[in-house]
Coordinates of C-alpha atoms and ligand atoms in Angstrom, one line a residue:
M1 CA 24.2 -67.5 -91.9
A2 CA 27.7 -66.2 -91.5
I3 CA 28.8 -66.1 -87.9
T4 CA 29.6 -62.5 -87.1
F5 CA 32.6 -61.9 -84.9
L6 CA 32.6 -58.5 -83.7
R7 CA 34.9 -55.6 -83.1
A8 CA 32.2 -54.2 -80.9
A9 CA 31.9 -50.9 -79.4
S10 CA 30.7 -48.5 -76.7
S11 CA 28.9 -49.4 -73.5
G12 CA 25.5 -50.1 -72.4
L13 CA 24.5 -52.7 -74.9
H14 CA 21.3 -54.3 -73.8
D15 CA 20.4 -56.7 -76.5
G16 CA 21.7 -58.6 -79.4
A17 CA 20.5 -56.2 -82.0
A18 CA 22.1 -53.3 -80.3
A19 CA 25.2 -55.4 -79.9
R20 CA 25.2 -56.1 -83.6
D21 CA 24.8 -52.4 -84.5
A22 CA 27.5 -51.4 -82.1
A23 CA 29.7 -54.0 -83.5
A24 CA 29.6 -52.4 -86.9
A25 CA 30.7 -49.2 -85.3
G26 CA 34.2 -49.8 -84.0
A27 CA 36.3 -51.0 -81.2
G28 CA 36.4 -50.6 -77.4
H29 CA 34.8 -52.2 -74.4
C30 CA 31.3 -53.0 -73.9
Y31 CA 28.9 -54.2 -71.3
V32 CA 26.6 -56.9 -72.5
S33 CA 23.6 -58.1 -70.7
L34 CA 22.9 -61.7 -71.4
P35 CA 19.2 -62.4 -71.9
K36 CA 19.2 -65.8 -70.2
K37 CA 21.7 -65.3 -67.4
R38 CA 20.7 -61.7 -66.7
R39 CA 24.1 -60.6 -65.7
W40 CA 26.5 -58.0 -66.9
I41 CA 29.9 -58.7 -68.1
L42 CA 32.7 -56.6 -69.3
C43 CA 34.1 -57.7 -72.6
S44 CA 37.5 -56.5 -73.6
L45 CA 36.7 -56.4 -77.2
K46 CA 40.0 -56.3 -79.0
Y47 CA 39.3 -58.1 -82.2
A48 CA 36.6 -58.7 -84.6
C49 CA 35.6 -61.0 -87.3
L50 CA 38.0 -62.7 -89.6
G51 CA 35.7 -61.4 -92.2
V52 CA 33.5 -64.4 -92.6
D53 CA 31.6 -62.4 -95.1
S54 CA 32.7 -58.9 -95.6
G55 CA 34.8 -58.0 -92.6
E56 CA 38.2 -58.7 -94.1
A57 CA 38.4 -56.1 -96.7
G58 CA 40.7 -53.3 -95.8
R59 CA 40.9 -54.2 -92.1
T60 CA 43.8 -55.1 -90.3
L61 CA 43.0 -58.1 -88.8
P62 CA 40.3 -59.0 -87.0
V63 CA 41.1 -62.4 -85.9
Y64 CA 39.1 -63.6 -83.1
S65 CA 36.3 -62.3 -81.1
S66 CA 35.0 -61.4 -77.7
L67 CA 31.4 -61.0 -78.6
A68 CA 29.4 -62.9 -81.1
V69 CA 25.9 -62.6 -82.1
S70 CA 23.8 -65.7 -82.5
P71 CA 21.5 -66.2 -85.5
A72 CA 18.7 -65.1 -83.3
G73 CA 20.6 -61.8 -82.7
E74 CA 21.4 -62.5 -79.1
A75 CA 24.8 -61.5 -77.7
V76 CA 26.7 -64.6 -76.8
I77 CA 30.0 -65.0 -75.0
S78 CA 32.7 -66.1 -77.4
S79 CA 35.5 -68.5 -76.7
E80 CA 37.9 -65.6 -76.6
Q81 CA 36.1 -64.1 -73.7
K82 CA 35.9 -67.4 -71.8
V83 CA 39.6 -67.9 -72.3
Y84 CA 40.3 -64.3 -71.4
D85 CA 38.7 -64.9 -68.0
V86 CA 41.2 -67.7 -67.4
V87 CA 44.0 -65.4 -68.5
L88 CA 42.9 -62.8 -65.9
K89 CA 42.8 -65.4 -63.1
Q90 CA 46.2 -66.7 -64.0
A91 CA 47.6 -63.2 -64.1
A92 CA 46.1 -62.4 -60.7
L93 CA 47.7 -65.5 -59.3
L94 CA 51.1 -64.7 -60.6
K95 CA 50.8 -61.1 -59.4
R96 CA 50.3 -62.3 -55.9
Q97 CA 53.0 -64.9 -56.4
L98 CA 50.6 -67.5 -55.0
R99 CA 52.1 -70.9 -54.8
P100 CA 49.8 -73.8 -55.5
Q101 CA 48.1 -74.9 -52.3
I102 CA 50.0 -77.9 -51.2
V103 CA 47.8 -80.2 -49.2
P104 CA 49.8 -81.7 -46.4
V105 CA 50.5 -85.3 -47.1
S106 CA 51.4 -88.1 -44.7
P107 CA 54.9 -89.5 -45.0
T108 CA 53.5 -92.8 -46.3
D109 CA 51.7 -91.1 -49.1
Q110 CA 54.7 -89.2 -50.2
L111 CA 57.1 -90.4 -52.8
E112 CA 60.4 -90.0 -51.2
L113 CA 62.9 -88.9 -53.8
P114 CA 66.6 -88.8 -53.1
R115 CA 68.3 -85.8 -54.8
D116 CA 69.9 -88.1 -57.4
S117 CA 66.5 -89.6 -58.4
L118 CA 65.1 -86.1 -59.0
K119 CA 68.0 -85.3 -61.2
Q120 CA 67.5 -88.5 -63.1
A121 CA 63.8 -87.7 -63.4
Y122 CA 64.6 -84.3 -64.9
D123 CA 67.3 -85.8 -67.2
R124 CA 64.7 -88.3 -68.5
C125 CA 62.3 -85.4 -69.2
G126 CA 65.0 -83.7 -71.2
E127 CA 65.7 -86.9 -73.2
I128 CA 62.0 -87.3 -74.0
C129 CA 61.8 -83.6 -75.0
E130 CA 64.8 -84.0 -77.3
E131 CA 63.4 -87.2 -78.8
Y132 CA 59.9 -85.8 -79.6
A133 CA 60.4 -82.1 -80.2
K134 CA 63.8 -81.1 -81.5
T135 CA 62.7 -77.5 -82.0
F136 CA 61.5 -77.0 -78.4
Y137 CA 64.5 -78.8 -77.1
L138 CA 66.7 -76.5 -79.0
G139 CA 64.9 -73.6 -77.4
T140 CA 65.2 -75.0 -73.9
M141 CA 69.0 -75.4 -74.4
L142 CA 69.1 -71.6 -74.5
M143 CA 67.5 -71.3 -71.0
T144 CA 69.0 -71.2 -67.5
E145 CA 69.4 -74.7 -66.0
E146 CA 66.4 -74.3 -63.5
R147 CA 64.0 -73.0 -66.1
R148 CA 65.1 -75.6 -68.7
R149 CA 64.4 -78.5 -66.3
A150 CA 61.0 -77.0 -65.4
I151 CA 60.0 -76.6 -69.0
W152 CA 61.1 -80.2 -69.7
A153 CA 58.9 -81.4 -66.9
I154 CA 56.0 -79.4 -68.2
Y155 CA 56.7 -80.6 -71.8
V156 CA 56.7 -84.3 -70.7
W157 CA 53.4 -83.9 -68.8
C158 CA 51.8 -82.3 -71.9
R159 CA 53.3 -84.9 -74.3
R160 CA 52.0 -87.8 -72.1
T161 CA 48.6 -86.1 -72.0
D162 CA 48.5 -85.8 -75.7
E163 CA 49.7 -89.4 -76.2
L164 CA 46.7 -90.6 -74.3
V165 CA 44.4 -89.6 -77.2
D166 CA 47.0 -89.7 -80.0
G167 CA 49.4 -92.5 -79.1
P168 CA 49.4 -96.2 -79.7
N169 CA 46.8 -96.9 -77.0
A170 CA 44.5 -94.1 -78.0
S171 CA 41.7 -96.5 -79.1
H172 CA 41.4 -97.8 -75.6
I173 CA 41.2 -94.4 -74.0
T174 CA 37.8 -93.5 -72.5
P175 CA 36.6 -90.3 -70.7
S176 CA 37.1 -92.1 -67.4
A177 CA 40.7 -92.8 -68.2
L178 CA 41.1 -89.1 -68.7
D179 CA 39.3 -88.5 -65.3
R180 CA 41.9 -90.8 -63.7
W181 CA 44.7 -88.8 -65.4
E182 CA 43.2 -85.6 -64.0
K183 CA 43.0 -87.2 -60.5
R184 CA 46.6 -88.1 -60.9
L185 CA 47.4 -84.5 -61.9
E186 CA 45.7 -83.3 -58.7
D187 CA 47.8 -85.7 -56.7
L188 CA 51.0 -84.5 -58.1
F189 CA 50.0 -80.9 -57.4
A190 CA 49.3 -82.0 -53.9
G191 CA 52.8 -83.4 -53.6
R192 CA 51.9 -87.0 -54.3
P193 CA 53.5 -87.8 -57.6
Y194 CA 52.7 -91.2 -59.1
D195 CA 56.0 -91.8 -60.9
M196 CA 59.3 -90.3 -61.6
L197 CA 58.2 -88.1 -64.4
D198 CA 55.3 -86.7 -62.3
A199 CA 57.8 -86.2 -59.5
A200 CA 59.8 -83.8 -61.7
L201 CA 56.6 -81.8 -62.3
S202 CA 55.7 -81.9 -58.6
D203 CA 59.1 -80.4 -57.9
T204 CA 58.7 -77.8 -60.6
I205 CA 55.4 -76.6 -59.2
R206 CA 57.0 -76.2 -55.8
K207 CA 59.6 -73.9 -57.3
F208 CA 57.5 -71.8 -59.6
P209 CA 54.1 -70.2 -59.0
I210 CA 52.3 -72.5 -61.5
D211 CA 48.5 -73.0 -61.2
I212 CA 46.7 -76.2 -61.9
Q213 CA 44.0 -74.7 -64.1
P214 CA 45.8 -74.7 -67.5
F215 CA 46.7 -78.4 -66.9
R216 CA 43.1 -79.3 -66.1
D217 CA 42.1 -77.4 -69.3
M218 CA 44.5 -79.4 -71.4
V219 CA 42.9 -82.6 -70.1
E220 CA 39.6 -81.1 -71.1
G221 CA 41.0 -80.5 -74.6
M222 CA 41.8 -84.2 -74.8
R223 CA 38.3 -85.0 -73.8
S224 CA 37.0 -82.9 -76.6
D225 CA 39.4 -84.8 -79.0
L226 CA 37.7 -88.0 -78.0
R227 CA 34.2 -86.9 -79.0
K228 CA 34.7 -84.2 -81.7
T229 CA 36.2 -84.4 -85.2
R230 CA 34.7 -81.3 -86.8
Y231 CA 34.7 -77.6 -85.8
E232 CA 31.7 -75.6 -86.9
N233 CA 33.5 -72.2 -87.0
F234 CA 36.6 -70.5 -85.8
D235 CA 35.1 -69.8 -82.4
E236 CA 34.9 -73.5 -81.7
L237 CA 38.4 -74.1 -83.1
Y238 CA 39.8 -71.3 -81.0
M239 CA 38.5 -73.0 -77.9
Y240 CA 40.1 -76.3 -78.9
C241 CA 43.4 -74.5 -79.6
Y242 CA 43.2 -72.8 -76.2
Y243 CA 42.7 -76.2 -74.5
V244 CA 45.5 -78.0 -76.2
A245 CA 48.1 -75.3 -76.8
G246 CA 47.1 -71.9 -75.3
T247 CA 47.3 -73.6 -72.0
V248 CA 51.0 -74.4 -72.6
G249 CA 51.6 -70.6 -72.8
L250 CA 49.9 -70.1 -69.5
M251 CA 51.8 -72.9 -67.9
S252 CA 55.1 -71.4 -69.1
V253 CA 54.9 -67.8 -68.1
P254 CA 55.6 -68.4 -64.4
V255 CA 58.7 -70.3 -65.4
M256 CA 59.9 -67.8 -68.0
G257 CA 59.3 -64.8 -65.7
I258 CA 58.5 -61.2 -66.6
A259 CA 61.3 -58.6 -66.9
P260 CA 61.5 -56.5 -63.7
D261 CA 61.6 -53.3 -65.8
S262 CA 58.6 -54.3 -67.9
K263 CA 55.7 -51.9 -67.8
A264 CA 53.4 -54.3 -69.4
T265 CA 50.5 -55.7 -67.4
T266 CA 50.7 -59.3 -66.3
E267 CA 47.4 -59.9 -68.2
G268 CA 49.1 -58.5 -71.3
V269 CA 52.0 -60.9 -71.0
Y270 CA 49.7 -63.9 -70.4
S271 CA 47.6 -62.9 -73.4
A272 CA 50.7 -62.9 -75.6
A273 CA 51.7 -66.3 -74.2
L274 CA 48.2 -67.6 -75.0
S275 CA 48.5 -66.2 -78.5
L276 CA 51.8 -68.0 -79.0
G277 CA 50.2 -71.3 -78.0
I278 CA 47.2 -70.6 -80.4
A279 CA 49.5 -69.6 -83.2
N280 CA 51.6 -72.8 -82.8
Q281 CA 48.5 -75.0 -82.8
L282 CA 47.0 -73.3 -85.8
T283 CA 50.3 -73.9 -87.6
N284 CA 50.3 -77.5 -86.4
I285 CA 46.8 -77.9 -87.8
L286 CA 47.7 -76.4 -91.2
R287 CA 50.8 -78.5 -91.5
D288 CA 49.0 -81.7 -90.6
V289 CA 45.8 -81.4 -92.7
G290 CA 46.5 -84.6 -94.7
E291 CA 47.6 -86.6 -91.7
D292 CA 44.6 -85.6 -89.7
A293 CA 42.2 -86.3 -92.6
R294 CA 43.6 -89.8 -92.8
R295 CA 42.4 -90.2 -89.2
G296 CA 39.0 -88.9 -90.1
R297 CA 39.7 -85.5 -88.5
I298 CA 39.3 -82.0 -89.9
Y299 CA 40.5 -79.2 -87.6
L300 CA 39.4 -76.5 -90.0
P301 CA 36.3 -74.2 -89.6
Q302 CA 33.5 -75.8 -91.5
D303 CA 31.8 -72.5 -92.2
E304 CA 35.0 -71.1 -93.8
L305 CA 35.5 -74.3 -95.9
A306 CA 31.9 -74.0 -97.2
E307 CA 32.4 -70.4 -98.0
A308 CA 35.4 -71.2 -100.0
G309 CA 33.4 -73.8 -101.9
L310 CA 35.1 -76.7 -100.2
S311 CA 33.7 -79.8 -98.5
D312 CA 35.1 -82.6 -96.3
E313 CA 35.3 -84.7 -99.5
D314 CA 37.8 -82.2 -101.0
I315 CA 40.0 -82.6 -97.9
F316 CA 39.8 -86.4 -98.1
N317 CA 40.6 -86.3 -101.8
G318 CA 43.5 -84.1 -101.1
I319 CA 43.9 -82.2 -104.4
V320 CA 45.4 -78.8 -104.4
T321 CA 43.1 -76.5 -106.3
N322 CA 42.9 -72.7 -106.5
R323 CA 40.0 -72.8 -104.0
W324 CA 42.2 -74.7 -101.6
R325 CA 45.1 -72.2 -102.1
S326 CA 42.9 -69.2 -101.3
F327 CA 41.4 -71.0 -98.3
M328 CA 44.9 -71.8 -97.1
K329 CA 46.1 -68.2 -97.6
R330 CA 43.4 -67.0 -95.3
Q331 CA 44.2 -69.6 -92.6
I332 CA 47.9 -68.8 -92.8
K333 CA 47.2 -65.1 -92.5
R334 CA 45.2 -65.7 -89.3
A335 CA 48.0 -67.9 -87.8
R336 CA 50.5 -65.1 -88.6
M337 CA 48.4 -62.6 -86.8
F338 CA 48.5 -64.7 -83.6
F339 CA 52.3 -64.9 -83.9
E340 CA 52.4 -61.1 -84.3
E341 CA 50.2 -60.7 -81.2
A342 CA 52.7 -62.9 -79.3
E343 CA 55.7 -60.9 -80.4
R344 CA 55.2 -58.0 -78.2
G345 CA 54.8 -60.2 -75.2
V346 CA 58.1 -61.9 -75.8
T347 CA 60.0 -58.6 -75.3
E348 CA 58.4 -58.3 -71.8
L349 CA 59.8 -61.7 -70.6
S350 CA 62.8 -61.8 -68.3
Q351 CA 66.0 -61.3 -70.4
A352 CA 67.1 -64.8 -70.0
S353 CA 63.9 -66.2 -71.4
R354 CA 63.5 -64.1 -74.5
W355 CA 66.1 -65.8 -76.7
P356 CA 64.6 -69.3 -76.4
V357 CA 61.0 -68.0 -76.8
W358 CA 62.0 -65.9 -79.8
A359 CA 63.8 -68.9 -81.3
S360 CA 60.8 -71.2 -80.9
L361 CA 58.5 -68.5 -82.3
L362 CA 60.6 -67.8 -85.4
L363 CA 61.2 -71.5 -86.0
Y364 CA 57.5 -72.5 -85.6
R365 CA 56.4 -69.6 -87.8
Q366 CA 58.7 -70.7 -90.6
I367 CA 56.5 -73.8 -91.0
L368 CA 53.9 -71.5 -92.5
D369 CA 56.5 -70.3 -95.1
E370 CA 57.2 -73.9 -95.9
I371 CA 53.5 -74.6 -96.5
E372 CA 53.5 -71.8 -99.0
A373 CA 56.8 -73.0 -100.6
N374 CA 55.0 -76.4 -101.0
D375 CA 52.3 -74.6 -103.0
Y376 CA 49.9 -75.3 -100.2
N377 CA 50.1 -79.1 -100.6
N378 CA 49.7 -80.0 -97.0
F379 CA 47.8 -83.2 -98.0
T380 CA 50.8 -85.3 -99.0
R381 CA 53.8 -83.1 -98.2
R382 CA 54.9 -82.3 -94.7
A383 CA 56.2 -78.8 -94.3
Y384 CA 59.6 -79.0 -92.8
V385 CA 62.1 -76.4 -91.7
G386 CA 65.6 -77.5 -92.7
K387 CA 68.6 -77.5 -90.4
A388 CA 70.3 -74.6 -92.0
K389 CA 67.2 -72.4 -91.6
K390 CA 66.8 -73.5 -88.0
L391 CA 70.4 -72.6 -87.2
L392 CA 70.0 -69.2 -88.9
A393 CA 67.0 -68.5 -86.7
L394 CA 69.2 -68.6 -83.6
P395 CA 71.3 -65.4 -84.1
V396 CA 68.2 -63.6 -85.4
A397 CA 66.4 -64.6 -82.2
Y398 CA 69.3 -63.6 -80.1
G399 CA 69.3 -60.1 -81.8
R400 CA 65.6 -59.7 -81.0
S401 CA 66.1 -60.8 -77.4
L402 CA 68.3 -57.8 -76.9
L403 CA 65.6 -55.3 -77.8
M404 CA 64.1 -53.5 -74.9
P405 CA 60.6 -54.4 -73.7
Y406 CA 57.9 -53.1 -76.0
S407 CA 56.2 -51.4 -73.0
L408 CA 59.3 -49.3 -72.4
R409 CA 59.9 -48.1 -75.9
N410 CA 57.4 -45.2 -76.0
I411 CA 58.3 -44.1 -72.5
Q412 CA 62.0 -43.7 -73.4
N413 CA 61.4 -42.0 -76.7
Ligands
LIG1 C1 54.9 -63.9 -73.4 C2 55.2 -65.1 -74.2 C3 55.1 -65.1 -75.6 C4 55.6 -66.2 -73.5 C5 56.0 -67.5 -74.1 C6 55.0 -68.6 -73.6 C7 55.4 -69.9 -74.2 C8 56.7 -70.5 -73.9 C9 54.5 -70.5 -75.0 C10 54.7 -71.8 -75.6 C11 53.6 -72.2 -76.4 C12 53.7 -73.6 -77.0 C13 55.1 -74.1 -77.2 C14 52.6 -74.3 -77.3 C15 52.6 -75.7 -77.8 C16 51.6 -75.9 -78.8 C17 51.5 -77.3 -79.3 C18 52.5 -77.7 -80.3 C19 50.6 -78.1 -78.8 C20 50.4 -79.5 -79.2 C21 49.1 -80.1 -79.1 C22 48.3 -81.1 -79.8 O1 48.5 -81.1 -81.1 P1 48.6 -82.3 -82.1 O2 48.1 -83.5 -81.5 O3 47.9 -81.8 -83.3 O4 50.1 -82.3 -82.3 P2 51.1 -83.5 -82.5 O5 51.0 -84.0 -83.9 O6 50.8 -84.6 -81.5 O7 52.4 -82.9 -82.2 C23 50.2 -80.5 -78.4 C24 50.9 -81.8 -78.8 C25 49.9 -80.5 -76.9 C26 51.0 -80.8 -76.0 C27 52.1 -79.7 -76.1 C28 53.4 -80.0 -76.1 C29 53.8 -81.4 -75.9 C30 54.4 -78.9 -76.2 C31 54.7 -78.3 -74.8 C32 55.9 -77.5 -75.0 C33 56.6 -76.9 -74.0 C34 56.2 -77.0 -72.6 C35 57.9 -76.2 -74.4 C36 57.8 -74.7 -74.5 C37 59.2 -74.3 -74.7 C38 59.6 -73.3 -75.4 C39 61.1 -73.1 -75.6 C40 58.8 -72.4 -76.2
MN2 MN1 49.1 -85.1 -80.8

């Protein structure tokens, strides 16, 4: 049966059938009682199905869901809702400008870092960022010095985390190695960095109100990469994308800062940052289909593949057919919707952060155009944005960064 992602409606839903009916009706908020847990939750139901069966026709984009209905007709909490809870918590922390709680450490526990070493540590983070991610590095070069260094430190921690499961030693990585990595994360948040690169992040989290949760969640994403190679539906894939990429958006907002004149809610800005992470990861996945398949991995919703008449075998064979093209069109459309969702949020960031974030958004989104230009052959051709196009994106991004925050536009008109 097709999973029904709902643009649900009204309030006072008591059971799955009612939820399903209401879902057909429209948008809004709803209260859902969960049969098993017997508790009420408020769902902020913004989006609905990606039209697994019929929903797509004529609707502007239902992308992801807050409420889903199980085959038995029970209302279940979707990945989007679970992630939105994290967004709310992160937003609340930023609003209160809470610094991470630093556990006092004894001098012997503490890695003493002379000022010069800290500079070296940050410089090394910059070099790693440049070496592995030219596009992000370009974005960071448009930032203020302090923010740039902070983003480098975050980048390096993320890259090292990803390398645990994707790097040369990946075959030796066990869940307990990830547990140790998480313990090390806790230590660096507590002011006890293990090495120089951790020390740069320790310093960053002292300077910016960054919370540990998104970092923990990224480690969780890597745990799931160790055990899972298929995603049943978009809800499962969404959760994975949150873990490995949406988290980066949440880590970055406290560094980027929100414009003082922005009228947007902090939650709204966090949601947009989350969407940018999800959009980037979906784009990554679509670019790397062939590469991932060669490692036995398929990061595509199995139910949508089946609906398009495609199987794992087709992915492994890697032939571009009309079925594949139309499947890809749908996936690209969804990724673009997440980019669009992110756009509003970029305008709410502090002025100095908008240019780099616009630049990275425009550059990353162009990968989708390149997949189209390759006639959807993402099996054997890697979509690549050339230097000229990259450079051209910079003035465009700059122009956009001068636009006033979206939240102020209606007020002033
Ligand atoms: C309001 C608003 C829009 C704010 C902006 C918030 C913001 C800056 C969001 C950034 C989102 C972002 C850059 C997400 C990264 C997504 C990503 C590429 C994740 C990759 C995951 C695993 O994928 P995979 O293994 O398939 O990929 P590889 O083949 O290995 O590449 C990651 C590799 C996880 C680790 C993520 C990173 C290493 C990137 C972290 C990037 C930064 C901290 C830089 C952000 C800087 C700028 C200028 C946007
Ligand atoms: Mn990787």
